[in-house]
Coordinates of C-alpha atoms in Angstrom, one line a residue:
Chain A
X227 CA 0.0 0.0 0.0
X228 CA 1.4 3.4 -0.9
X229 CA 1.9 6.2 1.6
X230 CA -1.2 8.2 0.7
X231 CA -3.5 5.1 0.9
X232 CA -1.8 4.0 4.2
X233 CA -2.4 7.5 5.6
X234 CA -6.0 7.5 4.5
X235 CA -6.6 4.1 6.1
X236 CA -5.0 5.3 9.4
X237 CA -7.2 8.4 9.4
X238 CA -10.2 6.1 9.3
X239 CA -8.9 3.3 11.6
X240 CA -8.1 5.6 14.5
X241 CA -10.6 8.3 13.7
X242 CA -7.7 10.7 14.0
X243 CA -5.8 13.5 12.2
X244 CA -3.2 13.7 15.0
X245 CA 0.4 13.2 14.2
X246 CA 2.6 12.5 17.2
X247 CA 6.0 14.1 16.8
X248 CA 9.0 12.4 18.5
X249 CA 11.5 15.1 19.4
X250 CA 13.4 13.5 22.3
X251 CA 15.2 16.4 24.0
X252 CA 17.4 14.6 26.6
X253 CA 17.1 17.5 29.1
X254 CA 13.4 17.1 29.2
X255 CA 13.2 13.3 29.5
X256 CA 12.0 11.7 32.7
X257 CA 14.9 11.1 35.0
X258 CA 14.9 7.3 34.6
X259 CA 15.9 7.7 31.0
X260 CA 18.6 10.3 31.3
X261 CA 21.6 8.1 32.1
X262 CA 20.3 5.1 30.2
X263 CA 22.2 4.5 26.9
X264 CA 19.0 3.2 25.5
X265 CA 16.9 5.8 27.2
X266 CA 15.6 7.6 24.0
X267 CA 14.5 4.3 22.5
X268 CA 12.6 3.3 25.8
X269 CA 11.0 6.8 26.1
X270 CA 9.9 6.9 22.5
X271 CA 8.5 3.4 22.3
X272 CA 6.5 4.0 25.6
X273 CA 5.1 7.1 23.9
X274 CA 4.2 5.1 20.8
X275 CA 2.5 2.3 22.8
X276 CA 0.5 4.9 24.8
X277 CA -0.7 6.8 21.7
X278 CA -0.8 4.4 18.7
X279 CA -4.5 4.0 18.7
X280 CA -5.0 7.8 18.7
X281 CA -2.6 8.8 16.0
X282 CA -2.7 8.9 12.2
X283 CA 1.1 9.0 12.0
X284 CA 4.4 9.2 14.0
X285 CA 7.0 11.7 13.1
X286 CA 10.5 11.4 14.6
X287 CA 12.6 14.5 14.2
X288 CA 16.1 13.3 13.2
X289 CA 17.9 16.4 14.5
X290 CA 17.4 15.3 18.1
X291 CA 19.1 11.9 17.3
X292 CA 21.8 13.4 15.2
X293 CA 22.9 15.8 17.9
X294 CA 23.6 12.9 20.2
X295 CA 24.9 10.4 17.8
X296 CA 21.8 8.3 18.6
X297 CA 21.1 7.1 15.1
X298 CA 21.0 3.5 16.2
X299 CA 18.2 4.2 18.7
X300 CA 16.3 5.9 15.9
X301 CA 16.7 2.8 13.7
X302 CA 15.4 0.7 16.6
X303 CA 12.4 3.0 17.2
X304 CA 11.5 2.9 13.5
X305 CA 11.8 -0.9 13.5
X306 CA 9.7 -1.2 16.6
X307 CA 7.0 1.0 15.0
X308 CA 6.9 -0.9 11.7
X309 CA 6.8 -4.3 13.6
X310 CA 4.1 -3.4 16.1
X311 CA 2.0 -0.8 14.3
X312 CA 2.5 -1.5 10.6
X313 CA -0.7 0.3 9.7
X314 CA 0.5 3.7 11.1
X315 CA 2.6 5.8 8.7
X316 CA 6.1 6.7 9.8
X317 CA 7.3 10.1 8.7
X318 CA 11.0 11.0 9.0
X319 CA 11.2 14.7 9.7
X320 CA 14.6 15.5 8.1
X321 CA 13.9 18.5 5.8
X322 CA 16.6 17.3 3.4
X323 CA 17.5 19.2 0.3
X324 CA 20.3 18.6 -2.1
X325 CA 21.0 17.9 -5.8
X326 CA 20.3 14.6 -7.6
X327 CA 23.1 12.2 -6.7
X328 CA 23.2 13.5 -3.1
X329 CA 19.4 13.6 -2.8
X330 CA 19.4 9.9 -3.7
X331 CA 21.6 9.2 -0.7
X332 CA 19.1 11.0 1.6
X333 CA 16.3 9.0 0.1
X334 CA 18.2 5.8 0.9
X335 CA 18.7 7.1 4.4
X336 CA 15.0 7.8 4.9
X337 CA 13.4 4.9 3.1
X338 CA 15.9 2.1 3.2
X339 CA 17.8 2.7 6.4
X340 CA 14.9 4.0 8.6
X341 CA 12.1 2.4 6.6
X342 CA 10.1 5.6 6.6
X343 CA 6.8 5.8 4.7
X344 CA 7.5 9.5 4.0
X345 CA 10.2 12.1 4.5
X346 CA 10.1 15.9 4.7
X347 CA 12.2 17.8 2.1
X348 CA 13.0 21.4 1.3
X349 CA 12.0 22.9 -2.1
X350 CA 14.7 25.6 -2.4
X351 CA 16.9 23.6 -4.8
X352 CA 14.0 22.7 -7.1
X353 CA 12.6 19.8 -9.1
X354 CA 15.8 17.7 -9.5
X355 CA 16.3 17.8 -5.7
X356 CA 12.9 16.2 -5.3
X357 CA 12.8 13.7 -8.2
X358 CA 15.2 11.1 -6.7
X359 CA 12.7 10.4 -3.9
X360 CA 10.1 9.4 -6.5
X361 CA 12.1 6.3 -7.4
X362 CA 10.6 4.8 -4.2
X363 CA 7.2 4.9 -5.8
X364 CA 5.3 3.6 -2.7
X365 CA 6.7 6.3 -0.4
X366 CA 5.8 9.9 0.3
X367 CA 7.6 13.2 -0.2
X368 CA 6.4 16.0 2.1
X369 CA 7.6 19.3 0.8
X370 CA 8.0 22.5 3.0
X371 CA 5.6 25.1 1.8
X372 CA 4.6 27.6 4.6
X373 CA 6.4 27.0 7.9
X374 CA 5.0 27.9 11.3
X375 CA 8.0 29.9 12.6
X376 CA 8.2 33.7 12.6
X377 CA 11.1 33.9 10.2
X378 CA 9.2 31.7 7.7
X379 CA 7.9 34.9 6.2
X380 CA 11.5 36.1 5.2
X381 CA 11.4 34.1 2.0
X382 CA 8.0 32.5 1.9
X383 CA 6.1 35.7 1.9
X384 CA 8.1 37.5 -0.8
X385 CA 5.7 38.5 -3.6
X386 CA 6.1 36.8 -6.9
X387 CA 3.7 38.0 -9.6
X388 CA 1.5 39.4 -6.8
X389 CA 1.4 36.2 -4.8
X390 CA 3.6 35.0 -1.9
X391 CA 6.3 32.5 -2.7
X392 CA 4.8 29.8 -0.6
X393 CA 1.7 29.7 -3.0
X394 CA 4.1 29.3 -6.0
X395 CA 5.6 26.3 -4.2
X396 CA 2.1 24.9 -3.6
X397 CA 1.3 25.4 -7.3
X398 CA 4.6 23.9 -8.5
X399 CA 4.1 20.8 -6.4
X400 CA 0.4 20.4 -7.3
X401 CA 0.8 21.0 -11.0
X402 CA 4.3 19.6 -11.7
X403 CA 6.2 17.7 -9.0
X404 CA 3.3 15.5 -7.9
X405 CA 3.0 13.6 -11.2
X406 CA 3.3 10.3 -9.4
X407 CA 0.8 11.2 -6.6
X408 CA 3.4 10.8 -3.9
X409 CA 3.6 14.4 -2.6
X410 CA 2.2 16.2 0.5
X411 CA 3.0 19.7 1.9
X412 CA 4.1 21.2 5.2
X413 CA 1.9 24.2 6.1
X414 CA 2.0 25.6 9.6
X415 CA -1.1 26.1 11.8
X416 CA 0.0 29.5 12.8
X417 CA -1.6 31.2 9.8
X418 CA -5.0 29.6 9.2
X419 CA -6.0 31.9 6.3
X420 CA -2.8 30.8 4.5
X421 CA -3.6 27.2 5.1
X422 CA -7.0 27.8 3.4
X423 CA -5.2 29.3 0.4
X424 CA -2.9 26.3 0.1
X425 CA -5.9 23.9 0.4
X426 CA -7.6 25.8 -2.4
X427 CA -4.5 25.3 -4.6
X428 CA -3.7 21.7 -4.0
X429 CA -7.1 20.0 -3.9
X430 CA -7.1 16.9 -1.7
X431 CA -3.3 16.6 -1.2
X432 CA -2.4 15.7 2.4
X433 CA -1.0 18.5 4.5
X434 CA 1.4 18.0 7.4
X435 CA 0.5 20.8 9.9
X436 CA 2.8 21.7 12.7
X437 CA 2.2 24.6 15.1
X438 CA -0.6 23.6 17.4
X439 CA 0.2 22.6 21.0
X440 CA 3.4 24.3 22.3
X441 CA 3.5 26.6 19.3
X442 CA 0.1 28.0 20.0
X443 CA -1.9 27.5 16.8
X444 CA -5.7 27.4 17.1
X445 CA -7.2 24.0 16.5
X446 CA -10.7 25.1 15.4
X447 CA -9.3 27.6 12.8
X448 CA -6.7 25.1 11.6
X449 CA -9.2 22.3 11.0
X450 CA -11.7 24.6 9.4
X451 CA -9.1 26.0 7.0
X452 CA -7.2 22.9 6.2
X453 CA -9.7 20.0 6.0
X454 CA -10.8 18.4 2.8
X455 CA -14.5 17.9 1.9
X456 CA -14.6 14.6 3.8
X457 CA -13.2 16.2 6.9
X458 CA -9.7 14.7 6.6
X459 CA -6.6 15.7 4.5
X460 CA -4.3 16.6 7.4
X461 CA -1.7 15.3 9.7
X462 CA -1.9 17.8 12.6
X463 CA 1.4 17.5 14.5
X464 CA 1.9 17.9 18.2
X465 CA 5.3 17.0 19.7
X466 CA 6.3 18.7 23.0
X467 CA 2.8 19.1 24.4
X468 CA 2.4 15.3 24.2
X469 CA 5.9 14.1 25.0
X470 CA 6.3 16.3 28.0
X471 CA 2.7 16.4 29.3
X472 CA 3.4 15.5 32.9
X473 CA 1.9 18.2 35.2
X474 CA 3.1 17.1 38.6
X475 CA 6.1 15.1 39.9
X476 CA 5.4 11.4 40.0
X477 CA 2.7 11.5 37.3
X478 CA 3.4 8.8 34.7
X479 CA 4.7 10.4 31.6
X480 CA 3.1 7.8 29.2
X481 CA -0.3 8.2 30.9
X482 CA 0.0 12.0 30.7
X483 CA 1.0 11.7 27.0
X484 CA -2.0 9.6 26.3
X485 CA -4.3 12.0 28.1
X486 CA -3.1 15.0 26.0
X487 CA -3.1 13.0 22.8
X488 CA -6.7 11.9 23.4
X489 CA -7.7 15.5 24.2
X490 CA -6.0 16.8 21.1
X491 CA -7.5 14.1 18.8
X492 CA -10.9 14.8 20.2
X493 CA -10.5 18.6 20.0
X494 CA -9.6 18.2 16.3
X495 CA -12.5 15.8 15.6
X496 CA -15.0 18.3 17.1
X497 CA -14.3 20.6 14.1
X498 CA -14.1 18.0 11.3
X499 CA -17.9 18.1 10.7
Chain B
X345 CA 40.6 31.8 15.4
X346 CA 37.2 32.1 13.8
X347 CA 36.1 30.4 10.6
X348 CA 36.6 33.4 8.3
X349 CA 40.1 34.1 9.6
X350 CA 41.0 30.4 9.5
X351 CA 39.8 30.2 5.9
X352 CA 41.8 33.3 4.9
X353 CA 44.9 31.9 6.5
X354 CA 44.4 28.6 4.6
X355 CA 44.0 30.5 1.3
X356 CA 47.4 32.1 1.9
X357 CA 49.2 29.1 3.4
X358 CA 48.4 26.7 0.5
X359 CA 48.1 29.4 -2.1
X360 CA 44.8 27.7 -2.9
X361 CA 41.1 28.4 -3.4
X362 CA 40.4 24.7 -3.9
X363 CA 37.9 22.9 -1.6
X364 CA 38.1 19.1 -1.7
X365 CA 34.7 17.6 -1.4
X366 CA 34.5 14.2 0.3
X367 CA 31.5 12.3 -1.2
X368 CA 32.4 8.7 -0.7
X369 CA 30.1 6.7 -3.0
X370 CA 30.7 3.1 -2.0
X371 CA 30.2 1.9 -5.6
X372 CA 33.0 4.1 -6.8
X373 CA 35.6 3.3 -4.2
X374 CA 38.7 1.3 -5.1
X375 CA 38.0 -2.4 -4.6
X376 CA 40.3 -2.7 -1.5
X377 CA 37.9 -0.5 0.4
X378 CA 34.6 -2.0 -0.7
X379 CA 34.3 -4.8 1.9
X380 CA 36.2 -3.1 4.6
X381 CA 34.0 -1.9 7.5
X382 CA 36.4 1.0 7.9
X383 CA 36.8 1.5 4.1
X384 CA 35.3 4.9 3.9
X385 CA 37.5 6.3 6.7
X386 CA 40.6 4.8 5.0
X387 CA 39.7 6.1 1.6
X388 CA 38.9 9.6 2.8
X389 CA 41.9 10.0 5.0
X390 CA 44.2 8.9 2.2
X391 CA 42.6 11.5 0.0
X392 CA 43.1 14.1 2.8
X393 CA 46.8 13.2 3.2
X394 CA 47.3 13.4 -0.6
X395 CA 45.7 16.8 -1.0
X396 CA 46.0 18.7 2.3
X397 CA 48.8 21.0 1.1
X398 CA 46.7 21.9 -2.0
X399 CA 43.3 22.7 -0.4
X400 CA 41.8 25.6 1.4
X401 CA 39.1 23.4 3.0
X402 CA 37.7 19.9 3.1
X403 CA 34.0 19.4 2.7
X404 CA 32.5 16.0 3.7
X405 CA 28.9 15.5 2.3
X406 CA 27.0 13.9 5.2
X407 CA 24.4 12.3 2.9
X408 CA 26.9 9.6 1.7
X409 CA 27.6 8.7 5.3
X410 CA 23.9 8.8 6.5
X411 CA 22.8 6.5 3.7
X412 CA 25.1 3.8 5.0
X413 CA 24.9 4.4 8.7
X414 CA 28.5 5.4 8.6
X415 CA 28.3 8.3 11.0
X416 CA 31.1 6.9 13.2
X417 CA 33.5 6.8 10.2
X418 CA 32.5 10.5 9.5
X419 CA 33.3 11.3 13.2
X420 CA 36.7 9.7 12.8
X421 CA 37.5 11.4 9.5
X422 CA 36.7 14.8 11.1
X423 CA 38.8 13.9 14.1
X424 CA 41.7 12.9 11.8
X425 CA 41.5 16.1 9.9
X426 CA 41.4 18.3 13.0
X427 CA 44.3 16.4 14.6
X428 CA 46.5 16.4 11.6
X429 CA 45.6 19.5 9.6
X430 CA 44.2 21.9 12.2
X431 CA 44.8 24.9 10.0
X432 CA 42.5 23.6 7.2
X433 CA 38.8 24.5 7.7
X434 CA 36.4 21.6 7.9
X435 CA 33.0 22.2 6.3
X436 CA 30.1 19.9 6.9
X437 CA 27.9 19.9 3.9
X438 CA 24.5 19.1 5.4
X439 CA 22.2 21.8 4.0
X440 CA 20.2 21.7 7.3
X441 CA 17.1 23.9 7.7
X442 CA 14.6 23.8 10.6
X443 CA 13.1 26.1 13.2
X444 CA 14.9 27.3 16.4
X445 CA 14.9 24.5 18.9
X446 CA 15.5 21.9 16.1
X447 CA 18.1 24.1 14.3
X448 CA 20.0 24.2 17.6
X449 CA 20.2 20.4 17.5
X450 CA 21.6 20.5 14.0
X451 CA 24.2 23.1 15.1
X452 CA 25.2 20.7 18.0
X453 CA 25.6 17.9 15.4
X454 CA 27.8 20.0 13.1
X455 CA 29.9 21.9 15.5
X456 CA 30.1 19.7 18.6
X457 CA 29.7 16.2 17.4
X458 CA 31.7 16.6 14.1
X459 CA 33.8 19.6 15.1
X460 CA 33.1 21.4 11.9
X461 CA 34.4 24.9 11.3
X462 CA 31.3 25.6 9.2
X463 CA 28.1 24.0 8.1
X464 CA 25.9 24.5 5.0
X465 CA 22.3 25.5 5.7
X466 CA 19.1 26.2 3.7
X467 CA 17.5 29.7 3.9
X468 CA 13.9 28.7 3.1
X469 CA 12.7 28.9 6.7
X470 CA 14.2 32.3 7.3
X471 CA 16.2 34.2 10.0
X472 CA 15.2 32.2 13.1
X473 CA 16.3 29.0 11.3
X474 CA 19.8 30.5 11.0
X475 CA 20.2 32.3 14.3
X476 CA 20.8 29.2 16.5
X477 CA 24.1 28.6 14.6
X478 CA 25.3 32.0 15.6
X479 CA 25.6 30.9 19.2
X480 CA 28.8 29.1 18.2
X481 CA 30.4 32.5 17.5
X482 CA 33.7 31.1 16.1
X483 CA 32.1 28.9 13.5
X484 CA 30.7 29.6 10.1
X485 CA 27.3 29.4 8.5
X486 CA 27.3 28.8 4.8
X487 CA 23.8 29.6 3.3
X488 CA 22.5 28.3 0.0
X489 CA 21.9 31.2 -2.4
X490 CA 22.2 30.0 -6.0
X491 CA 22.7 26.3 -6.6
X492 CA 24.5 24.7 -9.5
X493 CA 21.7 22.2 -10.5
X494 CA 19.3 22.7 -13.3
X495 CA 16.2 22.7 -11.0
X496 CA 17.8 25.4 -8.9
X497 CA 16.0 28.0 -11.1
X498 CA 12.6 26.7 -10.1
X499 CA 12.5 28.9 -7.0
X500 CA 15.8 30.8 -7.0
X501 CA 15.0 32.5 -10.3
X502 CA 11.5 33.6 -9.5
X503 CA 11.3 37.4 -9.8
X504 CA 10.7 39.4 -6.7
X505 CA 10.6 43.2 -7.2
X506 CA 12.3 42.7 -10.5
X507 CA 15.2 40.7 -9.2
X508 CA 15.6 36.9 -8.9
X509 CA 15.0 35.4 -5.5
X510 CA 18.6 34.3 -5.0
X511 CA 19.7 38.0 -5.1
X512 CA 17.2 38.7 -2.3
X513 CA 18.8 35.9 -0.3
X514 CA 22.2 37.4 -0.9
X515 CA 21.0 40.8 0.2
X516 CA 19.2 39.4 3.3
X517 CA 22.4 37.6 4.4
X518 CA 24.7 40.5 3.7
X519 CA 22.5 43.2 5.3
X520 CA 20.8 41.4 8.1
X521 CA 21.7 37.8 8.9
X522 CA 25.5 38.4 8.9
X523 CA 25.6 40.8 11.8
X524 CA 28.2 38.6 13.6
X525 CA 30.4 38.2 10.5
X526 CA 30.0 34.4 10.5
X527 CA 28.2 33.9 7.1
X528 CA 29.2 32.7 3.7
X529 CA 27.1 31.8 0.7
X530 CA 26.8 28.8 -1.7
X531 CA 26.8 30.0 -5.3
X532 CA 27.2 27.6 -8.2
X533 CA 29.9 27.9 -10.8
X534 CA 27.4 27.0 -13.6
X535 CA 26.2 30.6 -13.9
X536 CA 29.2 32.9 -13.8
X537 CA 27.3 36.1 -14.5
X538 CA 25.1 35.3 -11.5
X539 CA 28.1 34.7 -9.4
X540 CA 29.3 38.2 -10.4
X541 CA 26.0 39.7 -9.3
X542 CA 26.2 38.0 -5.9
X543 CA 29.8 39.2 -5.4
X544 CA 28.6 42.7 -6.1
X545 CA 25.9 42.4 -3.4
X546 CA 27.9 40.8 -0.6
X547 CA 31.3 42.5 -0.8
X548 CA 34.1 40.3 0.5
X549 CA 31.9 37.6 2.0
X550 CA 33.4 34.1 1.2
X551 CA 31.5 32.1 -1.4
X552 CA 31.5 28.3 -1.5
X553 CA 31.3 27.5 -5.2
X554 CA 30.4 24.0 -6.4
X555 CA 29.9 23.0 -10.0
X556 CA 33.4 22.8 -11.6
X557 CA 34.9 19.4 -12.3
X558 CA 32.3 16.7 -12.9
X559 CA 29.5 19.4 -13.1
X560 CA 31.3 21.2 -16.0
X561 CA 31.6 24.8 -14.7
X562 CA 34.2 26.9 -16.4
X563 CA 37.2 27.8 -14.1
X564 CA 38.3 31.0 -15.8
X565 CA 34.8 32.5 -15.9
X566 CA 34.2 31.3 -12.3
X567 CA 37.3 32.9 -10.9
X568 CA 36.9 36.1 -12.9
X569 CA 33.3 36.5 -11.7
X570 CA 33.6 35.4 -8.1
X571 CA 37.0 36.6 -6.8
X572 CA 37.5 39.5 -4.4
X573 CA 39.9 42.4 -5.1
X574 CA 42.8 40.5 -3.5
X575 CA 42.1 37.4 -5.8
X576 CA 40.6 35.2 -3.1
X577 CA 37.1 35.1 -1.5
X578 CA 36.1 31.6 -2.8
X579 CA 36.2 28.0 -1.8
X580 CA 35.9 26.4 -5.3
X581 CA 34.7 22.8 -4.7
X582 CA 35.6 19.7 -6.6
X583 CA 34.5 16.3 -5.3
X584 CA 34.1 13.5 -7.8
X585 CA 36.8 14.7 -10.3
X586 CA 39.4 14.4 -7.5
X587 CA 38.1 11.4 -5.5
X588 CA 37.7 9.2 -8.6
X589 CA 40.5 10.5 -10.7
X590 CA 42.1 7.2 -11.6
X591 CA 42.3 6.8 -15.4
X592 CA 43.6 3.3 -15.7
X593 CA 43.3 0.1 -13.7
X594 CA 46.2 -0.2 -11.2
X595 CA 46.8 3.6 -11.0
X596 CA 47.1 4.7 -7.4
X597 CA 43.9 6.5 -6.5
X598 CA 45.6 8.9 -4.0
X599 CA 48.3 9.8 -6.5
X600 CA 45.6 10.4 -9.2
X601 CA 43.6 12.6 -6.7
X602 CA 46.7 14.6 -6.0
X603 CA 47.4 15.1 -9.7
X604 CA 43.9 16.4 -10.4
X605 CA 43.9 18.5 -7.2
X606 CA 47.2 20.1 -8.2
X607 CA 46.0 20.7 -11.8
X608 CA 42.7 22.3 -10.5
X609 CA 44.4 24.5 -7.9
X610 CA 46.9 25.7 -10.5
X611 CA 44.1 26.3 -13.1
X612 CA 42.3 28.4 -10.6
X613 CA 45.4 30.3 -9.6
X614 CA 46.1 31.2 -13.3
X615 CA 43.0 33.5 -13.2
X616 CA 43.4 35.0 -9.8
X617 CA 45.6 37.9 -11.0

C-alpha cells in the first residue's frame, strides 16, 4: 500500500488526524531515561505504545538523534513502529534538500535505512532535488511550503507575480512535481488563512500541519481552514505538548501523553464536521 | 581563530582556493575499500593526506555517510582532519534547515559532534532557522543562495521586485543575517554572470562554489566572476573529479587525486591575477 493510501486508512482506523512528533530532548526526558544509553528508545517506544490507537502518524525529528549520535536508537524506534504498528505511517522529519546524486543518498537514508513511509524535504533547490525520492514509488515526499516559525515569512512571503512565494511552491508541487501522486506539503497552523489558500490550490493533497500545541496554533481555525471535503486531509502534528505532558512530579509520563493525545485528537475531531 | 580568519589563513598558506569535497560513494571506491567496514575512513583519510597542502578546505557531504549508517566513520574522518591538519577548515555539507529548537540540535551535530568549522544551511525557513548557529560565534554558517543544479532555477530565479529570489537571499544575508560576520554563501559555478551579481551584493563575503569538475563549470569564468579584489574570496569545490581521478586500472587513487587537485588548484590560480 502506498503512503497516501496508508495514511488515509490510518485516518479512518483511528478516527484521527493527529500526528505524534517524536522530538526526544534529553534535558526534558523523565529522570529514569537520562543516564540510560537506550533511554531515548525506551522513552519513544513507551510514547508510541501509549498513543498508537490515537494517531494517524508518528514523526521522529532526526535532529534530536543526530545531535547525540543516537542514530542506532532511531533505527530501533523505526523498526519497533513498523513491527508493532505497521498500519500507522512513519514520517521521518529531516527536511533534506540537495541535488540529484546526493538527494538519492538522503532518500536511501529515509526509506531504506529507517524504513520511513515518507520524509520531509526542502524545495529551495527545485525539481531535481525532489525527483530522486520518486524512485521509491510507494513512499511519500512531504515538501516544505509555509512554515510555522516567525522567520518563515522572510522568504515564503516574498511577492512573486502578486502572490507570496509559498503559494508558488504549492502550485509547483500540485501541477508539476506531484505527477506520481506521492507528494504532501508542510503548512503551519499559525496562519489559518494561508492554510486555506494552500488547500484551495492543492485539492485533496495531504498537509502536514505543525504549530498547534506548544507553538500555539488554534485547533478550530486550523481544522476549518485545512480539511478536505470529507473532513480529513491533514496530519496535525503535536510534539512537545504530548511528549512532556506531565503536570506534577510522580505523574506517569506515558499516561499523561495519552491524556493529551486523546484531548487533542478529540478537539480536532470536534471541528471536522 | 574564527572560521573566516582560518579560511583566509588557509588561502594564503596553501596558495589555494580549492575545496576538496568528500562524497564517498561506496560503488565508486577502489576495490580494496569496498568490503572493509572502515573502508570509507581509510579512503577519505588517504585523499586528505594526498591533497592537504593543496586545499583551502575539506567538505564531507554527510548524505553519503547517512545512507550507509557510517556516522562513526565520519566522526573519525573529522577527528583525523582536525588532529593532523588543524589549519585547514572543515566544512560539513549538510544543508540543514529547521526552526529554532531543532536548528540548535543540528548546530550541535555539526559543531560539537563533528567539530566542523562551518556547516551549510538552507535559507527557506528564514532568520530564526539561521540564528541558533550564531551561538557558536567562532564557527561559520554557509547559506544556500544560487545552486548549481538545473532545477535550482525553479525557486531561485522567481522574480521578486524585478530581481531573482537568489539575489534577495544574498541581500538578506549581507544586510541582516551576517551581523556577527559568520556567514558565507553557496553560489554555483554553472552561472558565472550570477556569481558576479552575488559578489557585487555581498562585498568580500566568502563564497562556496560547487559546479566545476564533474559538473562542468568553467574555471576561468568562475574565478573572474567570483574573486575579491585580492584574488581570493572563494572555496571552489571539486569532489568526484578528484576522488575518482584514476584513469587506468592499477593507478594509485591517491596519487591520481593529488594530480587532479594540483591541476585544479593551478588552473584556478592562473586566473586570480
